[in-house]
Amino acid sequence: MATDIGREATPARMILHLDLDAFFAAVEQRDKPSLRGKPVIVGGTGGRGVVATASYEARVFGARSAMPTSEARRRCPAGTAFLAGRFGAYRATSAVVMELLRELSDLVEQVSIDEAYVHIAASDHDLSAAGLTTLGRELQSRVTEATGGLTAAVGIASSKMMAKIASELDKPGGLSVIEPGSELEVLHPMPVRALAGVGPATGAKLHTLGVETVADLAAADRDVLTSVFGSAHGTGLYALARAQDDRVVVSERAAKSISAEETFASDVVDRRVLDAELNRLVDKVTARLTSSAAFAKTVTLKIRWHDFTTVTRSASLPYATGDPSVLRREADRLMQAVDVTGGLRLLGMGVAGLTDHAQDELALFDTVIGAEAAEPVEAAPSAVISPDLAGRPVAGRWITGLDVHHDEHGDGWVWGSGRGVVTVRFEGPNTAPGRIRSFDASDPALSLAEPPDWRESRA
Ligand code: TTP
Ligand code: MG
């Protein structure tokens, strides 16, 4: 293939897509050896929590990202671990992987905490199928080595679209190289839903047109597609079916702000309706913040009154946070100050001042995704009292999965808590599976700890 590429005036683009397998759960299994090979769910553990991810062992029972945790509890067997997230540990692991990718190329586009595109330049790499396969395999083993055992799915192809499809062909742990010229061979037998841009609604509409596979879509008339889906979406589908995707790899960290807005069909004066709408916008924005693993310092409200006057109001927090409830409270506060008597035509909410790390180690609680202890500990010791971002102290909780240190017994993690008792399993990434012990929740010898460093050599 290298010779084919060499004949072209501009060499074919080659893009690598990497996505870590069951990322949050894999980090938990690395740091908690007793959970290796077991079903693990990471996510909100409280009443209304949702699953962030499930280990492949838990997926066997049907647990999936975005499923209510209560449903995952019903599906998974006894002995399944339900853990709140430890974003600090995920971030540190992600950073190591992104660094490895930057060794391959200057052009790395990180699209989420565990996923990136890399532009593979002909001047630096052998772009033959064999050369790319070697490159992919070596990268996978470097990732596993550097992360203390995580695995990655890797796809290499001539466009972002095909590279991502390639990485998904053989998850977990797979490597697929799609040679230039063979894109349609791979793509056409796939169901249309495999295409990014074909969601449930589009899929259902295509089904009524008799379109099931990408090949069916490729055979569909362009005019039919644009009349059914509108000009932009129809043309997009037409291009996707032909594997036409010329999006470039953009190395700069993407958005520096995230926002969402809603224009109303008629002016809205009812504060309850506006509050509900604001809630929805906050959900949308904070979900995107979480999925880009970012933290925000500034909350912005955008208001357009009935007379089209448009203003933005913003408030800045002392620390960058990823905590949806803090961002919601700030947005609500800004909203309360808005005069809505004449009616609003548009409402928008956004966050800015994005950083990729929390600026205060005590913000630990803000970075735990949807963390809610199943049972609050009555007598919270001072060690788990986290200052609320507005300066108001909130009662801390021993949340399942968090890293702790005991003066006498050493490092471990919260295995469970409630009724004034906290149970800790004493183990770490480089130890054998450890023992569990229970303590009074106010035991002064017990404190929250930093995530363990998997790179520290075994004692
Ligand atoms: P994904 O790469 O989508 O999922 P994954 O790495 O857990 O599993 P896979 O092997 O299928 O790639 O997302 C990466 C991480 O982002 C995931 O581990 C947890 C987090 N996440 C959420 O918090 N909520 C979500 O709805 C999804 C999809 C992911
Ligand atoms: Mg992943």
CSV table of C-alpha atoms and ligand atoms in Angstrom, one decimal:
chain,number,residue,atom,x,y,z
A,1,MET,CA,0.0,0.0,0.0
A,2,ALA,CA,2.9,2.3,0.7
A,3,THR,CA,3.7,2.5,-3.0
A,4,ASP,CA,0.1,3.4,-3.9
A,5,ILE,CA,0.2,6.2,-1.4
A,6,GLY,CA,3.5,7.4,-2.6
A,7,ARG,CA,2.2,7.9,-6.1
A,8,GLU,CA,-0.4,10.4,-5.1
A,9,ALA,CA,0.4,14.1,-5.2
A,10,THR,CA,-0.7,14.4,-1.6
A,11,PRO,CA,-0.2,11.3,0.4
A,12,ALA,CA,-3.4,9.7,1.7
A,13,ARG,CA,-4.1,10.8,5.3
A,14,MET,CA,-3.7,8.2,8.0
A,15,ILE,CA,-5.4,8.6,11.2
A,16,LEU,CA,-5.2,6.5,14.4
A,17,HIS,CA,-8.1,6.4,16.8
A,18,LEU,CA,-7.5,5.0,20.3
A,19,ASP,CA,-10.2,4.3,23.0
A,20,LEU,CA,-9.4,2.8,26.3
A,21,ASP,CA,-11.4,-0.3,27.3
A,22,ALA,CA,-14.0,0.2,30.1
A,23,PHE,CA,-11.9,3.0,31.2
A,24,PHE,CA,-13.1,4.1,34.7
A,25,ALA,CA,-13.7,0.4,35.6
A,26,ALA,CA,-10.3,-0.6,34.4
A,27,VAL,CA,-8.6,2.0,36.5
A,28,GLU,CA,-10.6,0.7,39.5
A,29,GLN,CA,-9.5,-2.8,38.8
A,30,ARG,CA,-5.9,-1.8,38.5
A,31,ASP,CA,-6.0,0.1,41.9
A,32,LYS,CA,-8.1,-2.5,43.7
A,33,PRO,CA,-6.7,-5.9,42.9
A,34,SER,CA,-9.5,-7.7,44.7
A,35,LEU,CA,-11.8,-6.5,41.9
A,36,ARG,CA,-9.8,-7.8,38.9
A,37,GLY,CA,-11.8,-10.2,36.8
A,38,LYS,CA,-15.0,-9.2,38.7
A,39,PRO,CA,-18.0,-7.2,37.7
A,40,VAL,CA,-17.4,-3.5,38.5
A,41,ILE,CA,-19.8,-0.6,38.1
A,42,VAL,CA,-18.6,3.0,38.4
A,43,GLY,CA,-21.1,5.8,38.7
A,44,GLY,CA,-23.6,7.5,40.9
A,45,THR,CA,-24.3,5.1,43.7
A,46,GLY,CA,-27.2,7.1,45.2
A,47,GLY,CA,-30.9,6.6,44.5
A,48,ARG,CA,-31.0,8.4,41.2
A,49,GLY,CA,-27.4,7.7,40.1
A,50,VAL,CA,-26.5,6.5,36.7
A,51,VAL,CA,-23.8,4.1,35.5
A,52,ALA,CA,-20.7,5.9,34.1
A,53,THR,CA,-19.2,2.6,32.9
A,54,ALA,CA,-19.3,-1.1,33.6
A,55,SER,CA,-16.4,-3.5,33.4
A,56,TYR,CA,-16.7,-6.1,30.7
A,57,GLU,CA,-17.4,-8.7,33.4
A,58,ALA,CA,-20.5,-6.6,34.3
A,59,ARG,CA,-21.5,-6.0,30.7
A,60,VAL,CA,-22.2,-9.8,30.5
A,61,PHE,CA,-25.2,-9.1,32.8
A,62,GLY,CA,-26.4,-6.2,30.6
A,63,ALA,CA,-25.0,-3.3,32.7
A,64,ARG,CA,-24.3,-0.3,30.4
A,65,SER,CA,-23.2,3.3,30.6
A,66,ALA,CA,-26.1,5.7,31.3
A,67,MET,CA,-28.3,3.0,32.7
A,68,PRO,CA,-29.8,3.9,36.1
A,69,THR,CA,-27.6,2.3,38.8
A,70,SER,CA,-30.7,0.8,40.4
A,71,GLU,CA,-31.2,-1.2,37.2
A,72,ALA,CA,-27.6,-2.3,37.1
A,73,ARG,CA,-28.0,-3.5,40.7
A,74,ARG,CA,-30.9,-5.7,39.7
A,75,ARG,CA,-29.1,-7.1,36.7
A,76,CYS,CA,-25.7,-7.8,38.3
A,77,PRO,CA,-25.0,-10.7,40.7
A,78,ALA,CA,-24.1,-10.4,44.3
A,79,GLY,CA,-20.4,-9.5,44.7
A,80,THR,CA,-20.6,-6.8,42.0
A,81,ALA,CA,-18.7,-3.7,43.2
A,82,PHE,CA,-20.6,-0.4,42.9
A,83,LEU,CA,-18.1,2.5,43.1
A,84,ALA,CA,-18.3,6.2,43.0
A,85,GLY,CA,-15.7,7.7,40.6
A,86,ARG,CA,-12.2,8.9,41.4
A,87,PHE,CA,-11.6,11.4,38.7
A,88,GLY,CA,-8.1,12.2,39.9
A,89,ALA,CA,-7.0,8.7,39.2
A,90,TYR,CA,-8.7,8.6,35.8
A,91,ARG,CA,-7.1,12.0,34.9
A,92,ALA,CA,-3.6,10.9,35.8
A,93,THR,CA,-4.0,7.7,33.8
A,94,SER,CA,-5.5,9.5,30.8
A,95,ALA,CA,-2.6,12.0,30.9
A,96,VAL,CA,0.0,9.2,30.6
A,97,VAL,CA,-1.8,7.7,27.6
A,98,MET,CA,-2.2,11.1,25.8
A,99,GLU,CA,1.6,11.7,26.4
A,100,LEU,CA,2.3,8.4,24.7
A,101,LEU,CA,0.2,9.5,21.7
A,102,ARG,CA,2.1,12.8,21.5
A,103,GLU,CA,5.3,10.8,21.1
A,104,LEU,CA,3.8,9.4,17.9
A,105,SER,CA,2.7,12.7,16.4
A,106,ASP,CA,2.4,16.4,17.1
A,107,LEU,CA,-1.2,16.3,15.9
A,108,VAL,CA,-3.2,14.6,18.7
A,109,GLU,CA,-6.8,15.5,19.2
A,110,GLN,CA,-8.2,14.3,22.5
A,111,VAL,CA,-11.9,14.0,22.2
A,112,SER,CA,-12.8,12.6,25.6
A,113,ILE,CA,-11.0,11.4,28.7
A,114,ASP,CA,-10.1,8.1,27.1
A,115,GLU,CA,-10.2,8.7,23.4
A,116,ALA,CA,-8.1,10.5,20.9
A,117,TYR,CA,-7.3,10.8,17.2
A,118,VAL,CA,-3.7,10.9,16.1
A,119,HIS,CA,-2.5,12.1,12.7
A,120,ILE,CA,0.1,9.6,11.5
A,121,ALA,CA,2.5,11.4,9.1
A,122,ALA,CA,4.2,9.6,6.3
A,123,SER,CA,7.4,11.4,7.0
A,124,ASP,CA,7.6,9.8,10.5
A,125,HIS,CA,6.0,6.4,10.0
A,126,ASP,CA,5.8,3.5,7.6
A,127,LEU,CA,2.3,3.7,6.3
A,128,SER,CA,2.2,0.2,4.7
A,129,ALA,CA,-0.4,-2.1,6.2
A,130,ALA,CA,2.3,-4.1,7.9
A,131,GLY,CA,4.0,-0.9,9.2
A,132,LEU,CA,0.7,0.4,10.6
A,133,THR,CA,-0.1,-2.9,12.3
A,134,THR,CA,3.3,-2.9,14.0
A,135,LEU,CA,2.8,0.7,15.1
A,136,GLY,CA,-0.7,-0.1,16.5
A,137,ARG,CA,0.5,-3.2,18.4
A,138,GLU,CA,3.5,-1.4,19.8
A,139,LEU,CA,1.3,1.4,20.9
A,140,GLN,CA,-1.1,-1.0,22.6
A,141,SER,CA,1.6,-2.7,24.6
A,142,ARG,CA,3.2,0.7,25.6
A,143,VAL,CA,-0.2,1.8,26.8
A,144,THR,CA,-0.7,-1.4,28.9
A,145,GLU,CA,2.8,-1.1,30.3
A,146,ALA,CA,2.6,2.7,31.1
A,147,THR,CA,-0.9,2.5,32.7
A,148,GLY,CA,-0.3,-0.5,34.9
A,149,GLY,CA,-2.4,-2.9,32.9
A,150,LEU,CA,-5.1,-1.1,31.0
A,151,THR,CA,-6.0,-2.1,27.5
A,152,ALA,CA,-6.9,0.0,24.5
A,153,ALA,CA,-8.8,-0.5,21.2
A,154,VAL,CA,-7.0,1.0,18.3
A,155,GLY,CA,-8.2,1.7,14.7
A,156,ILE,CA,-6.1,3.1,11.9
A,157,ALA,CA,-7.7,4.3,8.6
A,158,SER,CA,-7.7,7.1,6.1
A,159,SER,CA,-10.3,9.3,7.9
A,160,LYS,CA,-11.5,10.0,11.4
A,161,MET,CA,-14.8,8.3,10.7
A,162,MET,CA,-13.1,5.1,9.5
A,163,ALA,CA,-10.5,5.1,12.2
A,164,LYS,CA,-13.2,5.2,14.9
A,165,ILE,CA,-15.1,2.5,13.1
A,166,ALA,CA,-11.9,0.5,13.0
A,167,SER,CA,-11.3,0.8,16.7
A,168,GLU,CA,-14.8,-0.4,17.4
A,169,LEU,CA,-14.5,-3.5,15.2
A,170,ASP,CA,-12.8,-5.6,17.8
A,171,LYS,CA,-13.4,-4.1,21.3
A,172,PRO,CA,-11.9,-4.7,23.9
A,173,GLY,CA,-8.3,-4.7,23.0
A,174,GLY,CA,-8.5,-5.0,19.2
A,175,LEU,CA,-6.4,-3.5,16.5
A,176,SER,CA,-7.9,-2.9,13.0
A,177,VAL,CA,-6.1,-1.3,10.1
A,178,ILE,CA,-8.4,-0.4,7.2
A,179,GLU,CA,-6.3,-0.1,4.1
A,180,PRO,CA,-7.0,2.9,1.8
A,181,GLY,CA,-9.4,1.6,-0.9
A,182,SER,CA,-11.0,-1.0,1.3
A,183,GLU,CA,-13.2,1.4,3.3
A,184,LEU,CA,-16.5,0.5,1.6
A,185,GLU,CA,-15.8,-3.2,1.9
A,186,VAL,CA,-15.8,-2.8,5.7
A,187,LEU,CA,-18.5,-0.2,5.9
A,188,HIS,CA,-21.2,-1.4,3.6
A,189,PRO,CA,-22.2,-4.6,5.4
A,190,MET,CA,-22.6,-2.7,8.7
A,191,PRO,CA,-26.0,-1.7,10.0
A,192,VAL,CA,-26.7,2.0,9.4
A,193,ARG,CA,-26.7,2.6,13.2
A,194,ALA,CA,-23.0,2.0,13.2
A,195,LEU,CA,-22.6,5.4,11.5
A,196,ALA,CA,-22.0,8.4,13.9
A,197,GLY,CA,-24.8,10.7,12.9
A,198,VAL,CA,-27.4,7.9,12.6
A,199,GLY,CA,-29.3,8.0,15.9
A,200,PRO,CA,-32.4,6.1,16.9
A,201,ALA,CA,-34.8,8.6,15.1
A,202,THR,CA,-32.8,8.6,11.8
A,203,GLY,CA,-32.4,4.8,12.1
A,204,ALA,CA,-36.2,4.4,12.4
A,205,LYS,CA,-36.9,6.6,9.5
A,206,LEU,CA,-34.3,4.8,7.3
A,207,HIS,CA,-35.9,1.5,8.4
A,208,THR,CA,-39.3,2.7,7.0
A,209,LEU,CA,-37.4,3.5,3.7
A,210,GLY,CA,-36.1,-0.1,3.7
A,211,VAL,CA,-32.6,1.0,4.5
A,212,GLU,CA,-30.9,-1.4,7.0
A,213,THR,CA,-27.3,-1.5,6.0
A,214,VAL,CA,-24.8,1.1,5.0
A,215,ALA,CA,-24.9,-0.5,1.5
A,216,ASP,CA,-28.7,0.2,1.4
A,217,LEU,CA,-28.0,3.8,2.3
A,218,ALA,CA,-25.3,4.1,-0.4
A,219,ALA,CA,-27.9,2.9,-2.9
A,220,ALA,CA,-30.5,5.4,-1.8
A,221,ASP,CA,-31.1,8.3,-4.1
A,222,ARG,CA,-29.6,11.6,-2.9
A,223,ASP,CA,-32.8,13.5,-3.6
A,224,VAL,CA,-34.8,11.1,-1.6
A,225,LEU,CA,-32.5,11.5,1.4
A,226,THR,CA,-32.5,15.3,1.3
A,227,SER,CA,-36.3,15.4,0.9
A,228,VAL,CA,-36.7,13.1,3.9
A,229,PHE,CA,-34.0,14.4,6.2
A,230,GLY,CA,-33.5,18.0,4.9
A,231,SER,CA,-30.7,19.2,2.9
A,232,ALA,CA,-27.8,19.2,5.4
A,233,HIS,CA,-28.6,15.9,7.2
A,234,GLY,CA,-29.5,14.2,3.9
A,235,THR,CA,-26.3,15.2,2.2
A,236,GLY,CA,-24.4,14.2,5.3
A,237,LEU,CA,-25.9,10.7,5.2
A,238,TYR,CA,-25.1,10.4,1.5
A,239,ALA,CA,-21.5,11.3,2.3
A,240,LEU,CA,-21.2,8.9,5.3
A,241,ALA,CA,-22.4,6.0,3.2
A,242,ARG,CA,-19.5,6.7,0.9
A,243,ALA,CA,-17.0,7.0,3.7
A,244,GLN,CA,-16.5,10.6,2.8
A,245,ASP,CA,-15.1,12.4,5.8
A,246,ASP,CA,-12.4,15.0,5.4
A,247,ARG,CA,-12.4,16.3,9.0
A,248,VAL,CA,-8.9,17.1,10.1
A,249,VAL,CA,-7.2,16.3,13.4
A,250,VAL,CA,-7.3,19.4,15.5
A,251,SER,CA,-4.6,19.4,18.2
A,252,GLU,CA,-5.7,22.3,20.3
A,253,ARG,CA,-7.8,21.4,23.2
A,254,ALA,CA,-11.3,21.8,21.8
A,255,ALA,CA,-13.9,24.1,23.3
A,256,LYS,CA,-12.9,26.6,25.9
A,257,SER,CA,-16.5,27.1,26.8
A,258,ILE,CA,-19.6,24.9,26.7
A,259,SER,CA,-23.1,26.2,26.4
A,260,ALA,CA,-26.6,25.4,25.4
A,261,GLU,CA,-29.6,27.5,24.7
A,262,GLU,CA,-33.3,27.3,23.9
A,263,THR,CA,-35.4,29.7,21.8
A,264,PHE,CA,-39.1,29.6,22.8
A,265,ALA,CA,-41.9,29.4,20.3
A,266,SER,CA,-43.6,32.1,22.2
A,267,ASP,CA,-42.4,34.4,25.0
A,268,VAL,CA,-42.3,32.7,28.4
A,269,VAL,CA,-43.3,34.5,31.5
A,270,ASP,CA,-44.0,31.6,33.8
A,271,ARG,CA,-41.0,31.3,36.2
A,272,ARG,CA,-41.6,27.6,36.8
A,273,VAL,CA,-41.4,26.9,33.1
A,274,LEU,CA,-38.2,28.9,32.9
A,275,ASP,CA,-36.7,27.1,35.9
A,276,ALA,CA,-37.5,23.8,34.4
A,277,GLU,CA,-35.9,24.8,31.1
A,278,LEU,CA,-32.8,26.1,33.0
A,279,ASN,CA,-32.6,22.8,34.7
A,280,ARG,CA,-32.6,21.0,31.4
A,281,LEU,CA,-29.9,23.3,30.0
A,282,VAL,CA,-27.7,22.8,33.1
A,283,ASP,CA,-28.0,19.0,32.7
A,284,LYS,CA,-27.0,19.3,29.1
A,285,VAL,CA,-24.0,21.5,29.8
A,286,THR,CA,-22.8,19.6,32.9
A,287,ALA,CA,-23.0,16.3,31.0
A,288,ARG,CA,-20.7,17.7,28.3
A,289,LEU,CA,-18.4,19.1,30.9
A,290,THR,CA,-18.2,15.6,32.5
A,291,SER,CA,-17.6,13.8,29.3
A,292,SER,CA,-14.8,16.2,28.4
A,293,ALA,CA,-13.4,15.7,31.9
A,294,ALA,CA,-13.3,19.4,32.4
A,295,PHE,CA,-13.9,21.8,35.3
A,296,ALA,CA,-15.4,25.2,35.0
A,297,LYS,CA,-14.9,28.4,37.0
A,298,THR,CA,-17.5,30.6,35.4
A,299,VAL,CA,-21.3,30.1,35.0
A,300,THR,CA,-23.1,32.2,32.4
A,301,LEU,CA,-26.7,32.9,31.7
A,302,LYS,CA,-27.9,34.3,28.4
A,303,ILE,CA,-31.3,36.0,28.3
A,304,ARG,CA,-33.2,37.5,25.4
A,305,TRP,CA,-36.3,39.5,26.3
A,306,HIS,CA,-39.4,39.8,24.2
A,307,ASP,CA,-38.1,43.0,22.7
A,308,PHE,CA,-34.9,41.1,21.5
A,309,THR,CA,-32.6,42.9,24.0
A,310,THR,CA,-30.0,40.2,24.8
A,311,VAL,CA,-27.8,40.2,27.8
A,312,THR,CA,-25.4,37.7,29.5
A,313,ARG,CA,-24.9,37.5,33.2
A,314,SER,CA,-22.1,35.5,34.7
A,315,ALA,CA,-20.7,34.5,38.1
A,316,SER,CA,-17.3,33.2,38.9
A,317,LEU,CA,-16.5,30.6,41.5
A,318,PRO,CA,-13.4,30.6,43.7
A,319,TYR,CA,-12.4,27.2,42.2
A,320,ALA,CA,-13.0,25.4,39.0
A,321,THR,CA,-15.6,22.7,39.7
A,322,GLY,CA,-17.2,19.8,37.8
A,323,ASP,CA,-20.0,19.4,40.4
A,324,PRO,CA,-23.4,19.7,38.7
A,325,SER,CA,-25.1,20.8,41.9
A,326,VAL,CA,-22.7,23.8,42.4
A,327,LEU,CA,-23.1,24.9,38.8
A,328,ARG,CA,-26.8,24.5,39.0
A,329,ARG,CA,-27.0,26.6,42.2
A,330,GLU,CA,-25.0,29.4,40.5
A,331,ALA,CA,-27.2,29.3,37.5
A,332,ASP,CA,-30.3,29.4,39.7
A,333,ARG,CA,-28.9,32.3,41.6
A,334,LEU,CA,-28.3,34.3,38.4
A,335,MET,CA,-31.8,33.4,37.2
A,336,GLN,CA,-33.5,34.7,40.3
A,337,ALA,CA,-32.1,38.1,39.5
A,338,VAL,CA,-33.6,38.2,36.0
A,339,ASP,CA,-36.8,40.2,35.5
A,340,VAL,CA,-39.1,37.9,33.5
A,341,THR,CA,-42.3,39.9,33.7
A,342,GLY,CA,-42.2,40.9,30.0
A,343,GLY,CA,-41.4,37.3,29.0
A,344,LEU,CA,-38.3,35.7,27.7
A,345,ARG,CA,-37.7,34.7,24.1
A,346,LEU,CA,-34.5,32.8,24.7
A,347,LEU,CA,-32.7,31.3,27.6
A,348,GLY,CA,-29.1,30.0,27.5
A,349,MET,CA,-26.7,28.6,30.1
A,350,GLY,CA,-23.0,28.0,29.7
A,351,VAL,CA,-19.8,27.4,31.6
A,352,ALA,CA,-16.4,29.0,30.8
A,353,GLY,CA,-13.0,29.3,32.3
A,354,LEU,CA,-12.5,25.6,31.6
A,355,THR,CA,-9.5,23.7,33.0
A,356,ASP,CA,-8.6,20.1,32.8
A,357,HIS,CA,-8.0,19.8,36.6
A,358,ALA,CA,-9.7,20.7,39.8
A,359,GLN,CA,-7.6,23.5,41.4
A,360,ASP,CA,-8.0,22.4,44.9
A,361,GLU,CA,-7.4,18.9,46.3
A,362,LEU,CA,-10.2,19.4,48.6
A,363,ALA,CA,-12.5,19.7,45.6
A,364,LEU,CA,-12.2,15.9,45.6
A,365,PHE,CA,-15.9,15.6,46.3
A,366,ASP,CA,-16.8,17.8,43.4
A,367,THR,CA,-15.0,15.5,41.0
A,368,VAL,CA,-16.7,12.3,42.1
A,369,ILE,CA,-19.3,11.8,39.4
A,370,GLY,CA,-22.8,11.9,40.9
A,371,ALA,CA,-21.4,10.7,44.1
A,372,GLU,CA,-24.0,10.1,46.8
A,373,ALA,CA,-23.3,7.6,49.5
A,374,ALA,CA,-26.0,5.0,49.8
A,375,GLU,CA,-26.2,5.7,53.5
A,376,PRO,CA,-24.8,8.9,55.0
A,377,VAL,CA,-22.5,8.5,57.9
A,378,GLU,CA,-24.0,10.2,60.9
A,379,ALA,CA,-20.8,11.3,62.6
A,380,ALA,CA,-18.6,12.5,59.8
A,381,PRO,CA,-15.0,13.0,61.0
A,382,SER,CA,-13.3,16.2,60.1
A,383,ALA,CA,-11.1,14.5,57.5
A,384,VAL,CA,-14.1,14.1,55.2
A,385,ILE,CA,-15.5,17.5,55.6
A,386,SER,CA,-15.0,19.2,52.3
A,387,PRO,CA,-15.5,23.0,52.1
A,388,ASP,CA,-18.4,23.8,49.9
A,389,LEU,CA,-17.3,26.0,47.1
A,390,ALA,CA,-19.3,28.9,48.4
A,391,GLY,CA,-17.6,28.5,51.7
A,392,ARG,CA,-20.4,26.7,53.5
A,393,PRO,CA,-19.2,23.5,55.2
A,394,VAL,CA,-21.0,20.4,54.0
A,395,ALA,CA,-21.1,17.1,55.8
A,396,GLY,CA,-18.7,14.7,54.1
A,397,ARG,CA,-19.3,11.0,53.6
A,398,TRP,CA,-17.1,7.9,53.3
A,399,ILE,CA,-18.1,7.3,49.7
A,400,THR,CA,-17.6,3.7,48.4
A,401,GLY,CA,-14.4,3.4,46.3
A,402,LEU,CA,-12.5,6.4,47.6
A,403,ASP,CA,-8.9,6.1,48.6
A,404,VAL,CA,-8.1,6.3,52.3
A,405,HIS,CA,-5.2,6.0,54.6
A,406,HIS,CA,-5.2,4.5,58.1
A,407,ASP,CA,-2.3,5.4,60.4
A,408,GLU,CA,-1.9,1.9,61.6
A,409,HIS,CA,-3.1,-0.3,58.7
A,410,GLY,CA,-1.8,1.8,55.7
A,411,ASP,CA,-3.5,2.5,52.4
A,412,GLY,CA,-6.8,1.2,51.2
A,413,TRP,CA,-10.2,2.1,49.8
A,414,VAL,CA,-13.7,2.5,51.2
A,415,TRP,CA,-15.4,-0.8,50.8
A,416,GLY,CA,-18.7,0.3,52.4
A,417,SER,CA,-20.1,2.6,55.1
A,418,GLY,CA,-23.2,3.3,57.1
A,419,ARG,CA,-24.6,3.3,60.6
A,420,GLY,CA,-21.4,5.0,61.9
A,421,VAL,CA,-19.1,2.3,60.6
A,422,VAL,CA,-16.7,2.4,57.6
A,423,THR,CA,-15.2,-0.7,56.1
A,424,VAL,CA,-11.9,-0.5,54.3
A,425,ARG,CA,-10.0,-2.9,52.1
A,426,PHE,CA,-6.3,-2.5,52.5
A,427,GLU,CA,-4.7,-3.0,49.1
A,428,GLY,CA,-3.2,-1.1,46.2
A,429,PRO,CA,-2.2,-1.4,42.6
A,430,ASN,CA,1.0,-3.2,43.5
A,431,THR,CA,-0.2,-5.4,46.3
A,432,ALA,CA,-2.0,-8.7,46.5
A,433,PRO,CA,-5.7,-8.6,47.1
A,434,GLY,CA,-6.1,-7.2,50.7
A,435,ARG,CA,-8.0,-7.8,53.8
A,436,ILE,CA,-11.0,-5.8,55.0
A,437,ARG,CA,-11.4,-4.2,58.4
A,438,SER,CA,-14.2,-2.0,59.9
A,439,PHE,CA,-13.7,1.2,61.9
A,440,ASP,CA,-15.8,3.7,63.7
A,441,ALA,CA,-16.6,6.4,61.0
A,442,SER,CA,-15.1,9.0,63.2
A,443,ASP,CA,-11.9,7.1,63.8
A,444,PRO,CA,-9.2,9.9,63.8
A,445,ALA,CA,-6.6,7.5,62.4
A,446,LEU,CA,-8.6,7.2,59.1
A,447,SER,CA,-8.3,9.9,56.5
A,448,LEU,CA,-8.9,10.5,52.8
A,449,ALA,CA,-5.9,9.9,50.6
A,450,GLU,CA,-4.6,10.7,47.2
A,451,PRO,CA,-5.1,8.0,44.5
A,452,PRO,CA,-2.3,5.5,44.8
A,453,ASP,CA,0.5,5.7,42.2
A,454,TRP,CA,0.6,2.6,40.2
A,455,ARG,CA,4.1,3.4,38.9
A,456,GLU,CA,5.6,3.1,42.4
A,457,SER,CA,7.5,-0.1,42.4
A,458,ARG,CA,6.3,-3.0,44.4
A,459,ALA,CA,7.5,-2.9,48.0
B,1,TTP,P1,-16.3,5.2,26.8
B,1,TTP,O1,-15.0,5.1,26.0
B,1,TTP,O2,-17.5,5.5,26.0
B,1,TTP,O3,-16.6,3.8,27.6
B,1,TTP,P2,-15.6,2.9,28.3
B,1,TTP,O4,-14.2,3.3,28.1
B,1,TTP,O5,-16.0,2.7,29.7
B,1,TTP,O6,-15.9,1.5,27.6
B,1,TTP,P3,-15.4,1.0,26.2
B,1,TTP,O7,-14.6,-0.2,26.4
B,1,TTP,O8,-16.7,0.7,25.5
B,1,TTP,O9,-14.7,2.1,25.5
B,1,TTP,O10,-16.2,6.3,27.9
B,1,TTP,C1,-15.0,6.5,28.6
B,1,TTP,C2,-15.3,6.8,30.1
B,1,TTP,O11,-16.2,8.0,30.1
B,1,TTP,C3,-16.1,5.7,30.8
B,1,TTP,O12,-15.2,4.8,31.3
B,1,TTP,C4,-16.8,6.5,31.8
B,1,TTP,C5,-17.1,7.8,31.2
B,1,TTP,N1,-18.5,7.9,30.7
B,1,TTP,C6,-19.5,8.4,31.5
B,1,TTP,O13,-19.2,8.9,32.6
B,1,TTP,N2,-20.8,8.4,31.1
B,1,TTP,C7,-21.2,7.9,29.9
B,1,TTP,O14,-22.4,7.9,29.6
B,1,TTP,C8,-20.2,7.3,29.1
B,1,TTP,C9,-20.5,6.7,27.8
B,1,TTP,C10,-18.8,7.3,29.5
B,2,MG,MG,-13.4,3.7,26.2
